[in-house]
Amino acid sequence: MKNVLILLVVYIFFGFSTKTAPELTLKIVKIQWVGEGKYDIGVELHNDSKQKISFLSMYCSDSGFYSTTNENVTVVPKPCDKNFPTKVTILRNKFRTGTLQLELAKNSKQEHFKVGFRFIEIPETIQLTEFDTTAAKVITVWSNTIQLKTR
């Protein structure tokens, strides 16, 4: 009887967790050469979960949230005068589009890599002004593998 009671208590504390990690997919939807080893990349961040999600972004340049798996390919920051944190929401089964500029290193001829988005979820009940980014859990969502060549 004592073991049953202990199992019941453990189940109550840990078994009713309804909050799961969001199901996200990062897709590369467009690659366009813009010259001198630079490419504009169209990205879509898909919310495949059954709930809406809110995450940390920046007002006019969220390129700092993106990275690549290849040191020869870098994300070029967008110039911005008034860049401040914002909360972005994606409804369930919807997506958010964006554009990144990537640059190949001078000595690169062809590179294979993935693009990653550092996802920092903001709980629904918390306002952005109250959000503590130092305690936030960061999840990197990776795209499919892509290839860039110099021209």
CSV table of N, CA and C in Angstrom, one decimal:
chain,number,residue,atom,x,y,z
A,1,MET,N,0.8,-1.2,0.0
A,1,MET,CA,0.0,0.0,0.0
A,1,MET,C,0.9,1.3,0.0
A,2,LYS,N,2.0,1.2,0.7
A,2,LYS,CA,2.9,2.3,0.8
A,2,LYS,C,3.5,2.6,-0.6
A,3,ASN,N,3.8,1.6,-1.3
A,3,ASN,CA,4.4,1.8,-2.7
A,3,ASN,C,3.4,2.4,-3.6
A,4,VAL,N,2.1,2.0,-3.5
A,4,VAL,CA,1.1,2.5,-4.4
A,4,VAL,C,0.9,4.0,-4.1
A,5,LEU,N,0.9,4.4,-2.8
A,5,LEU,CA,0.8,5.8,-2.4
A,5,LEU,C,2.0,6.6,-3.0
A,6,ILE,N,3.2,6.1,-2.9
A,6,ILE,CA,4.4,6.8,-3.4
A,6,ILE,C,4.3,6.9,-4.9
A,7,LEU,N,3.9,5.9,-5.6
A,7,LEU,CA,3.7,6.0,-7.1
A,7,LEU,C,2.6,7.0,-7.5
A,8,LEU,N,1.6,7.1,-6.7
A,8,LEU,CA,0.5,8.0,-7.0
A,8,LEU,C,1.0,9.5,-6.8
A,9,VAL,N,1.8,9.7,-5.7
A,9,VAL,CA,2.3,11.0,-5.5
A,9,VAL,C,3.3,11.4,-6.6
A,10,VAL,N,4.2,10.5,-7.0
A,10,VAL,CA,5.1,10.8,-8.1
A,10,VAL,C,4.3,11.1,-9.4
A,11,TYR,N,3.3,10.3,-9.7
A,11,TYR,CA,2.5,10.5,-10.9
A,11,TYR,C,1.8,11.9,-10.9
A,12,ILE,N,1.3,12.3,-9.7
A,12,ILE,CA,0.6,13.6,-9.6
A,12,ILE,C,1.6,14.7,-9.9
A,13,PHE,N,2.8,14.6,-9.3
A,13,PHE,CA,3.8,15.7,-9.5
A,13,PHE,C,4.4,15.7,-10.9
A,14,PHE,N,4.6,14.6,-11.5
A,14,PHE,CA,5.3,14.6,-12.8
A,14,PHE,C,4.5,14.1,-14.0
A,15,GLY,N,3.4,13.5,-13.7
A,15,GLY,CA,2.6,12.9,-14.8
A,15,GLY,C,1.6,13.8,-15.5
A,16,PHE,N,1.3,14.9,-14.9
A,16,PHE,CA,0.3,15.8,-15.4
A,16,PHE,C,0.9,17.0,-16.1
A,17,SER,N,2.1,16.9,-16.5
A,17,SER,CA,2.8,18.0,-17.2
A,17,SER,C,2.2,18.1,-18.6
A,18,THR,N,1.5,19.2,-18.9
A,18,THR,CA,0.9,19.4,-20.2
A,18,THR,C,1.7,20.2,-21.2
A,19,LYS,N,2.7,20.9,-20.6
A,19,LYS,CA,3.6,21.8,-21.4
A,19,LYS,C,4.7,20.9,-22.0
A,20,THR,N,4.8,20.8,-23.3
A,20,THR,CA,5.8,20.0,-24.0
A,20,THR,C,6.6,21.0,-24.8
A,21,ALA,N,7.8,20.6,-25.3
A,21,ALA,CA,8.6,21.4,-26.1
A,21,ALA,C,7.8,21.6,-27.5
A,22,PRO,N,7.8,22.8,-28.0
A,22,PRO,CA,7.1,23.0,-29.2
A,22,PRO,C,7.7,22.3,-30.4
A,23,GLU,N,6.8,21.9,-31.3
A,23,GLU,CA,7.3,21.2,-32.5
A,23,GLU,C,7.5,22.2,-33.6
A,24,LEU,N,8.7,22.5,-33.9
A,24,LEU,CA,9.1,23.5,-34.9
A,24,LEU,C,9.9,22.9,-36.0
A,25,THR,N,9.7,23.5,-37.2
A,25,THR,CA,10.5,23.1,-38.3
A,25,THR,C,11.0,24.4,-39.0
A,26,LEU,N,12.3,24.4,-39.4
A,26,LEU,CA,12.8,25.5,-40.1
A,26,LEU,C,13.1,25.0,-41.5
A,27,LYS,N,12.5,25.7,-42.5
A,27,LYS,CA,12.6,25.3,-43.9
A,27,LYS,C,13.3,26.5,-44.7
A,28,ILE,N,14.2,26.1,-45.5
A,28,ILE,CA,14.8,27.0,-46.5
A,28,ILE,C,14.0,27.0,-47.7
A,29,VAL,N,13.3,28.1,-48.1
A,29,VAL,CA,12.4,28.1,-49.2
A,29,VAL,C,12.9,28.8,-50.5
A,30,LYS,N,14.0,29.5,-50.3
A,30,LYS,CA,14.5,30.3,-51.5
A,30,LYS,C,16.0,30.6,-51.3
A,31,ILE,N,16.7,30.4,-52.3
A,31,ILE,CA,18.2,30.8,-52.3
A,31,ILE,C,18.4,31.7,-53.5
A,32,GLN,N,18.9,32.9,-53.3
A,32,GLN,CA,19.1,33.8,-54.4
A,32,GLN,C,20.5,34.4,-54.3
A,33,TRP,N,21.3,34.3,-55.3
A,33,TRP,CA,22.7,34.9,-55.3
A,33,TRP,C,22.5,36.4,-55.5
A,34,VAL,N,23.2,37.2,-54.7
A,34,VAL,CA,23.2,38.6,-54.8
A,34,VAL,C,24.5,39.2,-55.1
A,35,GLY,N,25.5,38.4,-55.3
A,35,GLY,CA,26.9,38.9,-55.7
A,35,GLY,C,27.9,38.8,-54.6
A,36,GLU,N,29.2,38.7,-55.0
A,36,GLU,CA,30.3,38.7,-54.2
A,36,GLU,C,30.3,37.7,-53.0
A,37,GLY,N,29.8,36.5,-53.3
A,37,GLY,CA,29.7,35.4,-52.3
A,37,GLY,C,28.6,35.6,-51.3
A,38,LYS,N,27.6,36.4,-51.6
A,38,LYS,CA,26.5,36.7,-50.7
A,38,LYS,C,25.2,36.1,-51.3
A,39,TYR,N,24.4,35.6,-50.5
A,39,TYR,CA,23.1,35.0,-50.9
A,39,TYR,C,22.0,35.5,-50.0
A,40,ASP,N,20.8,35.7,-50.5
A,40,ASP,CA,19.6,35.9,-49.7
A,40,ASP,C,18.9,34.6,-49.6
A,41,ILE,N,18.5,34.3,-48.4
A,41,ILE,CA,17.9,33.0,-48.1
A,41,ILE,C,16.5,33.2,-47.5
A,42,GLY,N,15.5,32.7,-48.1
A,42,GLY,CA,14.2,32.7,-47.6
A,42,GLY,C,14.0,31.6,-46.6
A,43,VAL,N,13.5,31.9,-45.4
A,43,VAL,CA,13.3,30.9,-44.4
A,43,VAL,C,11.8,31.0,-43.9
A,44,GLU,N,11.3,29.8,-43.5
A,44,GLU,CA,10.0,29.7,-42.9
A,44,GLU,C,10.1,28.9,-41.6
A,45,LEU,N,9.7,29.5,-40.5
A,45,LEU,CA,9.6,28.8,-39.2
A,45,LEU,C,8.2,28.3,-39.0
A,46,HIS,N,8.0,27.0,-39.0
A,46,HIS,CA,6.7,26.3,-39.0
A,46,HIS,C,6.4,25.9,-37.5
A,47,ASN,N,5.2,26.2,-37.1
A,47,ASN,CA,4.7,25.8,-35.8
A,47,ASN,C,3.8,24.5,-36.1
A,48,ASP,N,4.4,23.4,-35.9
A,48,ASP,CA,3.7,22.1,-36.1
A,48,ASP,C,3.0,21.6,-34.9
A,49,SER,N,3.0,22.3,-33.8
A,49,SER,CA,2.4,21.8,-32.5
A,49,SER,C,0.9,22.1,-32.5
A,50,LYS,N,0.2,21.7,-31.5
A,50,LYS,CA,-1.2,21.9,-31.3
A,50,LYS,C,-1.6,23.1,-30.5
A,51,GLN,N,-0.6,24.0,-30.3
A,51,GLN,CA,-0.8,25.2,-29.5
A,51,GLN,C,0.0,26.4,-30.2
A,52,LYS,N,-0.5,27.6,-29.9
A,52,LYS,CA,0.3,28.7,-30.4
A,52,LYS,C,1.6,28.9,-29.6
A,53,ILE,N,2.6,29.4,-30.2
A,53,ILE,CA,3.9,29.6,-29.5
A,53,ILE,C,4.2,31.1,-29.6
A,54,SER,N,4.9,31.6,-28.6
A,54,SER,CA,5.5,33.0,-28.6
A,54,SER,C,6.9,32.9,-28.2
A,55,PHE,N,7.7,33.7,-28.9
A,55,PHE,CA,9.2,33.6,-28.7
A,55,PHE,C,9.8,35.0,-28.9
A,56,LEU,N,11.0,35.0,-28.4
A,56,LEU,CA,11.8,36.3,-28.4
A,56,LEU,C,12.3,36.6,-29.8
A,57,SER,N,12.2,37.8,-30.3
A,57,SER,CA,12.8,38.2,-31.6
A,57,SER,C,13.2,39.7,-31.4
A,58,MET,N,13.6,40.3,-32.5
A,58,MET,CA,14.0,41.7,-32.5
A,58,MET,C,13.1,42.4,-33.5
A,59,TYR,N,12.9,43.7,-33.3
A,59,TYR,CA,12.0,44.5,-34.0
A,59,TYR,C,12.4,44.5,-35.5
A,60,CYS,N,13.6,44.8,-35.9
A,60,CYS,CA,13.9,44.9,-37.3
A,60,CYS,C,15.1,44.1,-37.8
A,61,SER,N,15.7,43.4,-36.9
A,61,SER,CA,16.8,42.5,-37.3
A,61,SER,C,17.0,41.3,-36.4
A,62,ASP,N,16.4,40.2,-36.8
A,62,ASP,CA,16.5,39.0,-36.0
A,62,ASP,C,17.6,38.1,-36.4
A,63,SER,N,18.5,38.6,-37.3
A,63,SER,CA,19.5,37.7,-37.8
A,63,SER,C,20.5,37.2,-36.7
A,64,GLY,N,20.5,37.9,-35.6
A,64,GLY,CA,21.4,37.4,-34.5
A,64,GLY,C,20.9,36.1,-33.9
A,65,PHE,N,19.7,35.7,-34.2
A,65,PHE,CA,19.1,34.4,-33.7
A,65,PHE,C,19.5,33.3,-34.6
A,66,TYR,N,20.1,33.5,-35.7
A,66,TYR,CA,20.4,32.5,-36.7
A,66,TYR,C,21.9,32.2,-36.7
A,67,SER,N,22.2,31.0,-37.0
A,67,SER,CA,23.6,30.5,-37.2
A,67,SER,C,23.7,29.4,-38.2
A,68,THR,N,24.9,29.0,-38.5
A,68,THR,CA,25.1,27.9,-39.5
A,68,THR,C,26.0,26.9,-38.9
A,69,THR,N,26.0,25.7,-39.4
A,69,THR,CA,26.8,24.6,-39.0
A,69,THR,C,28.2,24.6,-39.6
A,70,ASN,N,28.5,25.6,-40.5
A,70,ASN,CA,29.7,25.7,-41.2
A,70,ASN,C,30.4,27.0,-40.9
A,71,GLU,N,31.6,27.0,-40.5
A,71,GLU,CA,32.4,28.2,-40.2
A,71,GLU,C,32.7,29.0,-41.4
A,72,ASN,N,32.6,28.5,-42.6
A,72,ASN,CA,32.8,29.2,-43.8
A,72,ASN,C,31.6,29.9,-44.3
A,73,VAL,N,30.5,29.8,-43.6
A,73,VAL,CA,29.2,30.4,-44.0
A,73,VAL,C,28.7,31.2,-42.8
A,74,THR,N,28.6,32.5,-43.0
A,74,THR,CA,28.2,33.4,-41.8
A,74,THR,C,26.9,34.1,-42.2
A,75,VAL,N,26.1,34.4,-41.1
A,75,VAL,CA,24.9,35.2,-41.3
A,75,VAL,C,25.3,36.6,-41.2
A,76,VAL,N,24.9,37.4,-42.2
A,76,VAL,CA,25.3,38.8,-42.2
A,76,VAL,C,24.2,39.6,-41.5
A,77,PRO,N,24.6,40.4,-40.4
A,77,PRO,CA,23.6,41.2,-39.7
A,77,PRO,C,23.0,42.3,-40.6
A,78,LYS,N,21.7,42.5,-40.4
A,78,LYS,CA,21.0,43.6,-41.1
A,78,LYS,C,21.2,44.9,-40.3
A,79,PRO,N,21.6,46.0,-41.0
A,79,PRO,CA,21.7,47.3,-40.3
A,79,PRO,C,20.3,47.7,-39.8
A,80,CYS,N,20.3,48.3,-38.6
A,80,CYS,CA,19.0,48.7,-38.0
A,80,CYS,C,19.2,49.8,-37.0
A,81,ASP,N,18.4,50.8,-37.1
A,81,ASP,CA,18.6,52.0,-36.2
A,81,ASP,C,17.9,51.8,-34.8
A,82,LYS,N,16.7,51.2,-34.9
A,82,LYS,CA,15.9,51.1,-33.6
A,82,LYS,C,15.5,49.6,-33.4
A,83,ASN,N,16.5,48.8,-33.0
A,83,ASN,CA,16.3,47.4,-32.8
A,83,ASN,C,16.1,47.1,-31.3
A,84,PHE,N,14.9,46.6,-31.0
A,84,PHE,CA,14.6,46.3,-29.6
A,84,PHE,C,13.9,44.9,-29.6
A,85,PRO,N,13.9,44.3,-28.4
A,85,PRO,CA,13.2,42.9,-28.3
A,85,PRO,C,11.7,43.0,-28.5
A,86,THR,N,11.2,42.0,-29.2
A,86,THR,CA,9.8,41.9,-29.4
A,86,THR,C,9.3,40.4,-29.1
A,87,LYS,N,8.1,40.3,-28.9
A,87,LYS,CA,7.5,39.0,-28.7
A,87,LYS,C,6.7,38.6,-30.0
A,88,VAL,N,7.0,37.5,-30.6
A,88,VAL,CA,6.4,37.1,-31.8
A,88,VAL,C,5.6,35.8,-31.5
A,89,THR,N,4.4,35.8,-32.0
A,89,THR,CA,3.5,34.6,-31.8
A,89,THR,C,3.2,34.0,-33.2
A,90,ILE,N,3.3,32.6,-33.2
A,90,ILE,CA,2.9,31.9,-34.4
A,90,ILE,C,1.7,31.0,-33.9
A,91,LEU,N,0.6,31.1,-34.6
A,91,LEU,CA,-0.5,30.2,-34.3
A,91,LEU,C,-0.2,28.8,-34.7
A,92,ARG,N,-1.0,27.8,-34.1
A,92,ARG,CA,-0.7,26.4,-34.4
A,92,ARG,C,-1.0,26.1,-35.9
A,93,ASN,N,-0.1,25.3,-36.4
A,93,ASN,CA,-0.1,24.9,-37.9
A,93,ASN,C,0.0,26.1,-38.8
A,94,LYS,N,0.7,27.2,-38.4
A,94,LYS,CA,1.0,28.3,-39.2
A,94,LYS,C,2.5,28.5,-39.2
A,95,PHE,N,3.0,29.5,-40.0
A,95,PHE,CA,4.5,29.7,-40.1
A,95,PHE,C,4.8,31.2,-40.2
A,96,ARG,N,6.0,31.5,-39.9
A,96,ARG,CA,6.5,32.9,-40.0
A,96,ARG,C,7.6,32.9,-41.1
A,97,THR,N,7.6,33.8,-42.0
A,97,THR,CA,8.6,33.9,-43.0
A,97,THR,C,9.7,35.0,-42.7
A,98,GLY,N,10.8,34.8,-43.2
A,98,GLY,CA,11.9,35.8,-43.0
A,98,GLY,C,13.0,35.6,-44.1
A,99,THR,N,13.9,36.6,-44.1
A,99,THR,CA,15.0,36.6,-45.1
A,99,THR,C,16.3,36.8,-44.4
A,100,LEU,N,17.3,36.0,-44.7
A,100,LEU,CA,18.6,36.1,-44.1
A,100,LEU,C,19.6,36.4,-45.3
A,101,GLN,N,20.7,37.0,-45.0
A,101,GLN,CA,21.7,37.1,-45.9
A,101,GLN,C,22.9,36.3,-45.4
A,102,LEU,N,23.4,35.4,-46.2
A,102,LEU,CA,24.5,34.6,-45.9
A,102,LEU,C,25.7,34.9,-46.7
A,103,GLU,N,26.9,34.8,-46.2
A,103,GLU,CA,28.1,35.1,-46.9
A,103,GLU,C,29.1,33.9,-46.8
A,104,LEU,N,29.6,33.5,-48.0
A,104,LEU,CA,30.7,32.5,-48.0
A,104,LEU,C,32.0,33.1,-47.8
A,105,ALA,N,32.9,32.4,-47.1
A,105,ALA,CA,34.3,32.9,-46.9
A,105,ALA,C,35.0,33.0,-48.3
A,106,LYS,N,35.9,33.9,-48.4
A,106,LYS,CA,36.6,34.2,-49.6
A,106,LYS,C,37.2,32.9,-50.3
A,107,ASN,N,37.8,32.0,-49.5
A,107,ASN,CA,38.4,30.8,-50.1
A,107,ASN,C,37.5,29.7,-50.4
A,108,SER,N,36.2,29.9,-50.2
A,108,SER,CA,35.2,28.8,-50.4
A,108,SER,C,34.8,28.7,-51.8
A,109,LYS,N,34.6,27.5,-52.3
A,109,LYS,CA,34.1,27.2,-53.6
A,109,LYS,C,32.7,26.7,-53.5
A,110,GLN,N,32.5,25.7,-52.6
A,110,GLN,CA,31.2,25.1,-52.4
A,110,GLN,C,31.1,24.7,-50.9
A,111,GLU,N,30.0,24.9,-50.3
A,111,GLU,CA,29.8,24.6,-48.9
A,111,GLU,C,28.4,24.0,-48.6
A,112,HIS,N,28.4,22.9,-47.8
A,112,HIS,CA,27.2,22.3,-47.4
A,112,HIS,C,27.0,22.6,-45.9
A,113,PHE,N,25.8,22.9,-45.5
A,113,PHE,CA,25.5,23.3,-44.1
A,113,PHE,C,24.0,23.3,-43.8
A,114,LYS,N,23.7,23.5,-42.5
A,114,LYS,CA,22.4,23.7,-42.1
A,114,LYS,C,22.3,25.1,-41.4
A,115,VAL,N,21.1,25.7,-41.4
A,115,VAL,CA,20.9,27.0,-40.8
A,115,VAL,C,20.1,26.6,-39.5
A,116,GLY,N,20.5,27.3,-38.4
A,116,GLY,CA,19.8,27.1,-37.1
A,116,GLY,C,19.2,28.4,-36.6
A,117,PHE,N,18.0,28.2,-36.0
A,117,PHE,CA,17.3,29.3,-35.3
A,117,PHE,C,17.3,29.1,-33.8
A,118,ARG,N,17.8,30.0,-33.1
A,118,ARG,CA,17.8,29.9,-31.6
A,118,ARG,C,16.4,30.4,-31.1
A,119,PHE,N,15.6,29.4,-30.7
A,119,PHE,CA,14.3,29.6,-30.3
A,119,PHE,C,14.2,29.8,-28.8
A,120,ILE,N,13.7,30.9,-28.3
A,120,ILE,CA,13.6,31.2,-26.9
A,120,ILE,C,12.1,31.5,-26.6
A,121,GLU,N,11.5,30.5,-26.1
A,121,GLU,CA,10.0,30.6,-25.9
A,121,GLU,C,9.7,31.6,-24.7
A,122,ILE,N,8.7,32.4,-24.9
A,122,ILE,CA,8.2,33.3,-23.9
A,122,ILE,C,6.8,32.7,-23.5
A,123,PRO,N,6.7,32.3,-22.2
A,123,PRO,CA,5.4,31.8,-21.8
A,123,PRO,C,4.2,32.8,-22.0
A,124,GLU,N,3.1,32.3,-22.2
A,124,GLU,CA,1.9,33.1,-22.6
A,124,GLU,C,1.5,34.1,-21.4
A,125,THR,N,1.8,33.7,-20.2
A,125,THR,CA,1.4,34.5,-19.1
A,125,THR,C,2.4,35.6,-18.7
A,126,ILE,N,3.5,35.6,-19.4
A,126,ILE,CA,4.6,36.6,-19.1
A,126,ILE,C,4.7,37.7,-20.1
A,127,GLN,N,4.7,38.9,-19.7
A,127,GLN,CA,4.9,40.0,-20.6
A,127,GLN,C,6.4,40.1,-20.9
A,128,LEU,N,6.7,40.7,-22.1
A,128,LEU,CA,8.1,40.8,-22.5
A,128,LEU,C,9.0,41.6,-21.5
A,129,THR,N,8.4,42.6,-20.9
A,129,THR,CA,9.1,43.5,-20.0
A,129,THR,C,9.5,42.7,-18.7
A,130,GLU,N,8.8,41.6,-18.4
A,130,GLU,CA,9.0,40.8,-17.2
A,130,GLU,C,9.9,39.6,-17.5
A,131,PHE,N,10.2,39.4,-18.8
A,131,PHE,CA,10.9,38.1,-19.2
A,131,PHE,C,12.3,38.2,-18.9
A,132,ASP,N,12.8,37.1,-18.2
A,132,ASP,CA,14.2,37.0,-17.8
A,132,ASP,C,14.9,36.1,-18.8
A,133,THR,N,15.7,36.6,-19.7
A,133,THR,CA,16.3,35.8,-20.8
A,133,THR,C,17.5,35.0,-20.2
A,134,THR,N,18.0,35.3,-19.0
A,134,THR,CA,19.1,34.5,-18.5
A,134,THR,C,18.6,33.2,-18.0
A,135,ALA,N,17.3,33.1,-17.6
A,135,ALA,CA,16.8,31.8,-17.1
A,135,ALA,C,16.0,31.1,-18.2
A,136,ALA,N,16.0,31.6,-19.4
A,136,ALA,CA,15.2,31.0,-20.5
A,136,ALA,C,15.9,29.7,-21.1
A,137,LYS,N,15.2,28.8,-21.5
A,137,LYS,CA,15.7,27.6,-22.2
A,137,LYS,C,15.8,27.9,-23.7
A,138,VAL,N,16.9,27.7,-24.2
A,138,VAL,CA,17.2,27.9,-25.7
A,138,VAL,C,17.2,26.6,-26.4
A,139,ILE,N,16.4,26.5,-27.5
A,139,ILE,CA,16.4,25.4,-28.3
A,139,ILE,C,16.8,25.8,-29.7
A,140,THR,N,17.7,25.2,-30.3
A,140,THR,CA,18.1,25.5,-31.7
A,140,THR,C,17.4,24.6,-32.7
A,141,VAL,N,16.6,25.2,-33.6
A,141,VAL,CA,15.9,24.5,-34.6
A,141,VAL,C,16.7,24.5,-35.9
A,142,TRP,N,17.0,23.3,-36.4
A,142,TRP,CA,17.9,23.2,-37.6
A,142,TRP,C,17.1,23.0,-38.9
A,143,SER,N,17.5,23.6,-40.0
A,143,SER,CA,16.9,23.4,-41.3
A,143,SER,C,17.4,22.2,-41.9
A,144,ASN,N,16.9,21.9,-43.1
A,144,ASN,CA,17.5,20.9,-43.9
A,144,ASN,C,18.9,21.3,-44.4
A,145,THR,N,19.7,20.4,-44.9
A,145,THR,CA,21.0,20.7,-45.4
A,145,THR,C,20.9,21.4,-46.8
A,146,ILE,N,21.6,22.5,-46.9
A,146,ILE,CA,21.7,23.2,-48.2
A,146,ILE,C,23.1,23.4,-48.7
A,147,GLN,N,23.2,23.8,-49.9
A,147,GLN,CA,24.6,23.9,-50.5
A,147,GLN,C,24.6,25.3,-51.2
A,148,LEU,N,25.7,26.0,-51.0
A,148,LEU,CA,26.0,27.2,-51.7
A,148,LEU,C,27.3,27.1,-52.5
A,149,LYS,N,27.4,27.7,-53.7
A,149,LYS,CA,28.6,27.6,-54.5
A,149,LYS,C,29.0,29.1,-54.9
A,150,THR,N,30.2,29.3,-55.0
A,150,THR,CA,30.7,30.6,-55.5
A,150,THR,C,30.4,30.7,-57.0
A,151,ARG,N,30.3,31.8,-57.5
A,151,ARG,CA,30.0,32.0,-59.0
A,151,ARG,C,31.2,32.5,-59.7
